[in-house]
Amino acid sequence: MSSYPTLLVEVEEQVTSLLPDLPTQLHTDLIKVCCLSQYVMDSLYRDPRAFMELIDSGDLESEYPEDRFAECVKSARYKSLDSDLRRIRHREMQRIIFRDLTGRSDFDETTRDLSNLADACIDAALFHHHEAHCAKYGTPVGGLSGEPQRMTVIALGKLGARELNLSSDVDLVFMYGESGWVESDIELSNQEFFVRTARRVIATLDEMHVDGFVFRVDMRLRPYGDSGALILHRNAMEKYFVEQGRDWERYAFIKARAVAGDVEQGRDFLSWMTPFVYRRHLDYGAIEALREMKRLINREVVRNELQDNLKLGPGGIREIEFIAQANQLIWGGTQPHLQKRKLLDVLSVLASDELLPEYDVSLLIAAYKFLRNSEHVLQAERDRQTQELPETDLGKSRLAVAMGFDDYESYEKTLNDHRNAVIDVFSRFMSSNNAEREILVEGNMHWVSICNNPVSADSIELLAQSGFKDPDKVVATLDSFMNDMEEREIQEIARERIGRLLPVMLSLTARQQNPDETLALLMPIIHSITRRTTYVAFLLENMDALKRMVDLCAMSPWVAERLEQHPILLYELSDRTTDEAVFEREKLRLEMEEMMSDIAPLDLEEQMDTLRQYKHAAVLKVAIFELLDLLPLMKASDALTDIAEITLEKSVQIAWEYLADRHGQPLHDGKRSEDRHFAIISYGKLGGIELGYGSDLDLVFIHDADIEGKTDGAKSIDNNVFYSRLAQRVVHILARYTRFGVLYDVDLRLRPSGNKGPMASSLGAYARYLNESAWTWEHQALVRARFVAGDHKLKDRFEKIRTEVLGRSRDPNKLLEDVVAMREKMRKHLEKGSPRKLPDSQRDEVLVSGFDLKQGAGAMVDIEFMVQYTVLAWTCKYELLARWTDKMRLLDELAGLGLFTREETRTLQDAYLAYRSAVHYEWLGGEMASYERLNQYRERVLEIWNRHMVAS
């Protein structure tokens, strides 16, 4: 790649060749702009006459009046609308970028021009498509007023505030006045008319053509999000916000502005929205909601290691916006002059009203302009939506030159000064839960002296007095950590923050029952975040999270390990929902969808990373409550099972969309189907609704595709191939190791014919295998088999097959012989140390005083085999035994039928729960059940085994 000086020479030759007769200053300026913006250089290559027209018209040197862009788009015609708007955009983007990079316009003019250009293009697209659809279908008329109806486009975000950047998408919400019918011979509702119009408007603006796009359109902020209608009438909009409006929507509508179509209708609606956005009394409820918003911001900052992102990274644009808009939510209802859209206007009011110190506001304004101007430079380079600092030397040189610096190091120093100033203001703004009060208020300043000089005799004595059993080892650990930070050349700001954090953490650690072991678990976490000061700042600002981190690490090495591996989970420790031991499936699903909502479609890597973050966070919450004895074992397993099923369902959706984008969708009888004809069946722990923290997923994939069919895409493949690849893609999403680990380990060996079988089986082949070829142990495994994700129409068909197989009449003696023989075979494999996983077994052992809680005699697998044998032996007579897959309800049914006595059932259920609880606590590192109690269960389970499983 060329260096900047080399590029300068090359560009000068090219510009001179293309436009040889430019005035000297204009020639010099154009060379600079083309060096900084490949987009302008490419546009000049394509059509140098277009740039000459900008010069000859005087537009390049002139500041536009407010209505100029509306005049520009009048030249667009319906038949060539898409290409006309793209041509207009190219012309005006060259002008805006040129003026911005040469200093002919300032920040305000650049963002105003971009916003006015977007307004004009959206309005032109809506006008032409509305008129065309009226001509085609008739005029939409209100059912109550009888008046013609028009659409309104409401812009949120930067376009709403007229702060658009050079390559921003536009956040839009569509609405129209009244429901009713189109005035024509055809039967068409206003809703359908405006949905069709809205789709065409989006396509005109958003679709990528050979000559690019106009503006990227994001509709996810509309009512109900992606699952909602593309457009609603006024009454439906009001009903939604009255009944379902949420805090983040208040935040989003702060900047809302009617930009196209029936603007007066939009203004009237936004006036109606004002009490929703700005509460009339001082909004203490908003103050509580701010922490949730802040948690989401922090999660986004670290989700992709966004330290170098000017918008989302620490001290970035998002934090400045948050400070301003959070104050608007709190105070805007009582101080209407805060109800402004432009961020700089809001900051000025916050200073004049003394809601923020004037000095802080001056720092925020300077930082905001610097960050936004830097953002414009990055996006001007290739007309690409990015806020990431460049990694290449050329990119760094371009940014430094455009921002007026001699070199990138000078630019970076100024950037860091601005970002650190924002971080400090942001920290003070959110400091009501500041961890350092622990030291100041409690008078525990000796912890500061220990951290400042850990190897001193005074430090050792103070640690011993505070309950540490081996203070010499503690001071060695602290001293080693401090030296390591020096050797690793950790930034000064990181060292300063860690220096503030360690005394507070030591103070909390000293209160634990075993402070030495707790500190040994905590220090790796601190080591893992030394270079990511966002986490350190978070712990300093959130005493509740810091306390919970120390308490949980004292209880569970498993939690400590998770936090070390995935520091993003620290944010979950201050989540207010962690004070509620409620894990409703729908709430878990909505949390997952909210995390996934900001990801671009088909961005597989980001989707996989975010799913992992969701799963890790959700499982950590379950572990927290189980450790605190706030969540019983059965509820914990239910929650872990729900998390797995939600994740599986999303994985199927992602995999389907990924393959459908490449190959089209499978055709059934020559037609597309609304159903996917695909399902996941889970065996083992997930099938039995008793998932643990270390459980893998035993999965089988089935489909009922038209085996003669193909997909309907340009790269068509056979349906069988599509479903096989779909299964492979689901496994890839689940089991591929990324920087956030894996979702779940997956075992596919229970599919028909094991490892030799196809990845996805047809439903017919699956049924034939179970009926004609499956071994007894595979029928045992079927007892715990359950539909967990995919097409629900396959669920009933699978359950019918399962019921028929389980209900087959079997010779009880031969069945008993097979089941016992398999149990003995499993024991022999385990004794030989065989790594092969046998059915219904786990690869790991959980031992208590030498007793294997899973595979030992009288342990969990013995209980499972007794239940499975009895179900297989008696379902032919009692079909209801095929209803359940979990042990507890199956044992209840077996007791009700007299196949086990009530006493035997209670013993088996109590023993099984005790074993599972011990397994959970072993994983978490918590307190295990006593050996004596477990051994008593073992002996009683063996007695029951001998009564039922030993042939007389």
PDB file of N, CA and C in Angstrom, residues 817-865:
ATOM      1  N   GLU A 817     -32.801 -58.261  30.188  1.00  0.00           N
ATOM      2  CA  GLU A 817     -31.464 -58.780  29.879  1.00  0.00           C
ATOM      3  C   GLU A 817     -30.663 -57.746  29.086  1.00  0.00           C
ATOM      4  N   ASP A 818     -31.295 -57.119  28.083  1.00  0.00           N
ATOM      5  CA  ASP A 818     -30.599 -56.115  27.262  1.00  0.00           C
ATOM      6  C   ASP A 818     -30.197 -54.895  28.078  1.00  0.00           C
ATOM      7  N   VAL A 819     -31.114 -54.403  28.907  1.00  0.00           N
ATOM      8  CA  VAL A 819     -30.839 -53.187  29.692  1.00  0.00           C
ATOM      9  C   VAL A 819     -29.717 -53.441  30.689  1.00  0.00           C
ATOM     10  N   VAL A 820     -29.781 -54.556  31.399  1.00  0.00           N
ATOM     11  CA  VAL A 820     -28.743 -54.868  32.392  1.00  0.00           C
ATOM     12  C   VAL A 820     -27.410 -55.098  31.698  1.00  0.00           C
ATOM     13  N   ALA A 821     -27.436 -55.756  30.546  1.00  0.00           N
ATOM     14  CA  ALA A 821     -26.189 -56.000  29.816  1.00  0.00           C
ATOM     15  C   ALA A 821     -25.545 -54.685  29.388  1.00  0.00           C
ATOM     16  N   MET A 822     -26.358 -53.739  28.937  1.00  0.00           N
ATOM     17  CA  MET A 822     -25.810 -52.437  28.563  1.00  0.00           C
ATOM     18  C   MET A 822     -25.219 -51.720  29.766  1.00  0.00           C
ATOM     19  N   ARG A 823     -25.893 -51.850  30.898  1.00  0.00           N
ATOM     20  CA  ARG A 823     -25.355 -51.198  32.117  1.00  0.00           C
ATOM     21  C   ARG A 823     -24.003 -51.788  32.496  1.00  0.00           C
ATOM     22  N   GLU A 824     -23.884 -53.112  32.383  1.00  0.00           N
ATOM     23  CA  GLU A 824     -22.610 -53.753  32.690  1.00  0.00           C
ATOM     24  C   GLU A 824     -21.538 -53.345  31.672  1.00  0.00           C
ATOM     25  N   LYS A 825     -21.931 -53.237  30.416  1.00  0.00           N
ATOM     26  CA  LYS A 825     -20.989 -52.829  29.383  1.00  0.00           C
ATOM     27  C   LYS A 825     -20.459 -51.424  29.653  1.00  0.00           C
ATOM     28  N   MET A 826     -21.340 -50.519  30.089  1.00  0.00           N
ATOM     29  CA  MET A 826     -20.923 -49.164  30.424  1.00  0.00           C
ATOM     30  C   MET A 826     -19.902 -49.175  31.548  1.00  0.00           C
ATOM     31  N   ARG A 827     -20.159 -49.997  32.580  1.00  0.00           N
ATOM     32  CA  ARG A 827     -19.236 -50.059  33.718  1.00  0.00           C
ATOM     33  C   ARG A 827     -17.856 -50.560  33.268  1.00  0.00           C
ATOM     34  N   LYS A 828     -17.833 -51.558  32.379  1.00  0.00           N
ATOM     35  CA  LYS A 828     -16.562 -52.110  31.930  1.00  0.00           C
ATOM     36  C   LYS A 828     -15.789 -51.080  31.114  1.00  0.00           C
ATOM     37  N   HIS A 829     -16.499 -50.336  30.278  1.00  0.00           N
ATOM     38  CA  HIS A 829     -15.831 -49.284  29.503  1.00  0.00           C
ATOM     39  C   HIS A 829     -15.212 -48.243  30.431  1.00  0.00           C
ATOM     40  N   LEU A 830     -15.946 -47.879  31.450  1.00  0.00           N
ATOM     41  CA  LEU A 830     -15.449 -46.874  32.386  1.00  0.00           C
ATOM     42  C   LEU A 830     -14.256 -47.396  33.165  1.00  0.00           C
ATOM     43  N   GLU A 831     -14.296 -48.672  33.525  1.00  0.00           N
ATOM     44  CA  GLU A 831     -13.171 -49.254  34.251  1.00  0.00           C
ATOM     45  C   GLU A 831     -11.916 -49.289  33.395  1.00  0.00           C
ATOM     46  N   LYS A 832     -12.096 -49.468  32.067  1.00  0.00           N
ATOM     47  CA  LYS A 832     -10.952 -49.485  31.153  1.00  0.00           C
ATOM     48  C   LYS A 832     -10.493 -48.074  30.796  1.00  0.00           C
ATOM     49  N   GLY A 833     -11.257 -47.092  31.242  1.00  0.00           N
ATOM     50  CA  GLY A 833     -10.899 -45.710  30.911  1.00  0.00           C
ATOM     51  C   GLY A 833     -11.166 -45.362  29.471  1.00  0.00           C
ATOM     52  N   SER A 834     -12.127 -46.022  28.865  1.00  0.00           N
ATOM     53  CA  SER A 834     -12.439 -45.752  27.463  1.00  0.00           C
ATOM     54  C   SER A 834     -12.978 -44.346  27.298  1.00  0.00           C
ATOM     55  N   PRO A 835     -12.477 -43.569  26.334  1.00  0.00           N
ATOM     56  CA  PRO A 835     -12.974 -42.210  26.123  1.00  0.00           C
ATOM     57  C   PRO A 835     -14.282 -42.166  25.363  1.00  0.00           C
ATOM     58  N   ARG A 836     -14.687 -43.319  24.795  1.00  0.00           N
ATOM     59  CA  ARG A 836     -15.902 -43.295  23.984  1.00  0.00           C
ATOM     60  C   ARG A 836     -17.113 -43.022  24.857  1.00  0.00           C
ATOM     61  N   LYS A 837     -17.968 -42.124  24.403  1.00  0.00           N
ATOM     62  CA  LYS A 837     -19.171 -41.801  25.159  1.00  0.00           C
ATOM     63  C   LYS A 837     -20.274 -42.787  24.835  1.00  0.00           C
ATOM     64  N   LEU A 838     -20.751 -43.479  25.836  1.00  0.00           N
ATOM     65  CA  LEU A 838     -21.845 -44.425  25.660  1.00  0.00           C
ATOM     66  C   LEU A 838     -23.167 -43.710  25.897  1.00  0.00           C
ATOM     67  N   PRO A 839     -24.257 -44.278  25.458  1.00  0.00           N
ATOM     68  CA  PRO A 839     -25.547 -43.609  25.617  1.00  0.00           C
ATOM     69  C   PRO A 839     -25.856 -43.291  27.065  1.00  0.00           C
ATOM     70  N   ASP A 840     -26.473 -42.126  27.271  1.00  0.00           N
ATOM     71  CA  ASP A 840     -26.927 -41.685  28.578  1.00  0.00           C
ATOM     72  C   ASP A 840     -25.798 -41.561  29.592  1.00  0.00           C
ATOM     73  N   SER A 841     -24.598 -41.367  29.148  1.00  0.00           N
ATOM     74  CA  SER A 841     -23.488 -41.155  30.080  1.00  0.00           C
ATOM     75  C   SER A 841     -22.840 -39.819  29.794  1.00  0.00           C
ATOM     76  N   GLN A 842     -22.060 -39.351  30.759  1.00  0.00           N
ATOM     77  CA  GLN A 842     -21.302 -38.117  30.586  1.00  0.00           C
ATOM     78  C   GLN A 842     -19.827 -38.462  30.601  1.00  0.00           C
ATOM     79  N   ARG A 843     -19.018 -37.611  29.945  1.00  0.00           N
ATOM     80  CA  ARG A 843     -17.609 -37.914  29.851  1.00  0.00           C
ATOM     81  C   ARG A 843     -16.881 -37.644  31.164  1.00  0.00           C
ATOM     82  N   ASP A 844     -17.417 -36.763  32.000  1.00  0.00           N
ATOM     83  CA  ASP A 844     -16.742 -36.413  33.234  1.00  0.00           C
ATOM     84  C   ASP A 844     -17.291 -37.234  34.399  1.00  0.00           C
ATOM     85  N   GLU A 845     -16.515 -37.282  35.453  1.00  0.00           N
ATOM     86  CA  GLU A 845     -16.946 -37.947  36.666  1.00  0.00           C
ATOM     87  C   GLU A 845     -17.128 -36.910  37.756  1.00  0.00           C
ATOM     88  N   VAL A 846     -18.057 -37.176  38.660  1.00  0.00           N
ATOM     89  CA  VAL A 846     -18.210 -36.340  39.839  1.00  0.00           C
ATOM     90  C   VAL A 846     -18.093 -37.263  41.036  1.00  0.00           C
ATOM     91  N   LEU A 847     -17.006 -37.126  41.763  1.00  0.00           N
ATOM     92  CA  LEU A 847     -16.704 -38.054  42.848  1.00  0.00           C
ATOM     93  C   LEU A 847     -16.869 -37.370  44.191  1.00  0.00           C
ATOM     94  N   VAL A 848     -17.476 -38.084  45.136  1.00  0.00           N
ATOM     95  CA  VAL A 848     -17.532 -37.649  46.529  1.00  0.00           C
ATOM     96  C   VAL A 848     -16.985 -38.808  47.355  1.00  0.00           C
ATOM     97  N   SER A 849     -15.787 -38.594  47.929  1.00  0.00           N
ATOM     98  CA  SER A 849     -15.128 -39.655  48.700  1.00  0.00           C
ATOM     99  C   SER A 849     -15.076 -40.963  47.901  1.00  0.00           C
ATOM    100  N   GLY A 850     -14.736 -40.876  46.639  1.00  0.00           N
ATOM    101  CA  GLY A 850     -14.603 -42.053  45.793  1.00  0.00           C
ATOM    102  C   GLY A 850     -15.889 -42.545  45.157  1.00  0.00           C
ATOM    103  N   PHE A 851     -17.029 -41.975  45.494  1.00  0.00           N
ATOM    104  CA  PHE A 851     -18.318 -42.399  44.941  1.00  0.00           C
ATOM    105  C   PHE A 851     -18.617 -41.569  43.704  1.00  0.00           C
ATOM    106  N   ASP A 852     -18.701 -42.234  42.546  1.00  0.00           N
ATOM    107  CA  ASP A 852     -19.036 -41.571  41.285  1.00  0.00           C
ATOM    108  C   ASP A 852     -20.548 -41.346  41.252  1.00  0.00           C
ATOM    109  N   LEU A 853     -20.945 -40.089  41.368  1.00  0.00           N
ATOM    110  CA  LEU A 853     -22.367 -39.761  41.485  1.00  0.00           C
ATOM    111  C   LEU A 853     -23.154 -40.076  40.212  1.00  0.00           C
ATOM    112  N   LYS A 854     -22.471 -40.211  39.096  1.00  0.00           N
ATOM    113  CA  LYS A 854     -23.174 -40.502  37.843  1.00  0.00           C
ATOM    114  C   LYS A 854     -23.146 -41.991  37.521  1.00  0.00           C
ATOM    115  N   GLN A 855     -21.956 -42.566  37.510  1.00  0.00           N
ATOM    116  CA  GLN A 855     -21.811 -43.918  36.989  1.00  0.00           C
ATOM    117  C   GLN A 855     -21.657 -44.992  38.056  1.00  0.00           C
ATOM    118  N   GLY A 856     -21.462 -44.600  39.317  1.00  0.00           N
ATOM    119  CA  GLY A 856     -21.269 -45.595  40.357  1.00  0.00           C
ATOM    120  C   GLY A 856     -22.510 -46.436  40.604  1.00  0.00           C
ATOM    121  N   ALA A 857     -22.312 -47.595  41.239  1.00  0.00           N
ATOM    122  CA  ALA A 857     -23.445 -48.449  41.597  1.00  0.00           C
ATOM    123  C   ALA A 857     -24.360 -47.693  42.547  1.00  0.00           C
ATOM    124  N   GLY A 858     -25.644 -47.658  42.215  1.00  0.00           N
ATOM    125  CA  GLY A 858     -26.597 -46.921  43.039  1.00  0.00           C
ATOM    126  C   GLY A 858     -26.632 -45.436  42.753  1.00  0.00           C
ATOM    127  N   ALA A 859     -25.984 -45.014  41.650  1.00  0.00           N
ATOM    128  CA  ALA A 859     -25.904 -43.582  41.325  1.00  0.00           C
ATOM    129  C   ALA A 859     -26.952 -43.207  40.275  1.00  0.00           C
ATOM    130  N   MET A 860     -26.733 -42.061  39.604  1.00  0.00           N
ATOM    131  CA  MET A 860     -27.751 -41.487  38.729  1.00  0.00           C
ATOM    132  C   MET A 860     -28.125 -42.399  37.564  1.00  0.00           C
ATOM    133  N   VAL A 861     -27.114 -43.004  36.923  1.00  0.00           N
ATOM    134  CA  VAL A 861     -27.409 -43.807  35.741  1.00  0.00           C
ATOM    135  C   VAL A 861     -28.221 -45.042  36.107  1.00  0.00           C
ATOM    136  N   ASP A 862     -28.005 -45.600  37.294  1.00  0.00           N
ATOM    137  CA  ASP A 862     -28.830 -46.738  37.718  1.00  0.00           C
ATOM    138  C   ASP A 862     -30.295 -46.328  37.821  1.00  0.00           C
ATOM    139  N   ILE A 863     -30.553 -45.151  38.354  1.00  0.00           N
ATOM    140  CA  ILE A 863     -31.936 -44.668  38.446  1.00  0.00           C
ATOM    141  C   ILE A 863     -32.506 -44.469  37.047  1.00  0.00           C
ATOM    142  N   GLU A 864     -31.701 -43.867  36.161  1.00  0.00           N
ATOM    143  CA  GLU A 864     -32.161 -43.658  34.781  1.00  0.00           C
ATOM    144  C   GLU A 864     -32.510 -44.985  34.119  1.00  0.00           C
ATOM    145  N   PHE A 865     -31.656 -45.998  34.279  1.00  0.00           N
ATOM    146  CA  PHE A 865     -31.912 -47.278  33.631  1.00  0.00           C
ATOM    147  C   PHE A 865     -33.161 -47.962  34.179  1.00  0.00           C
TER     148      PHE A 865
END
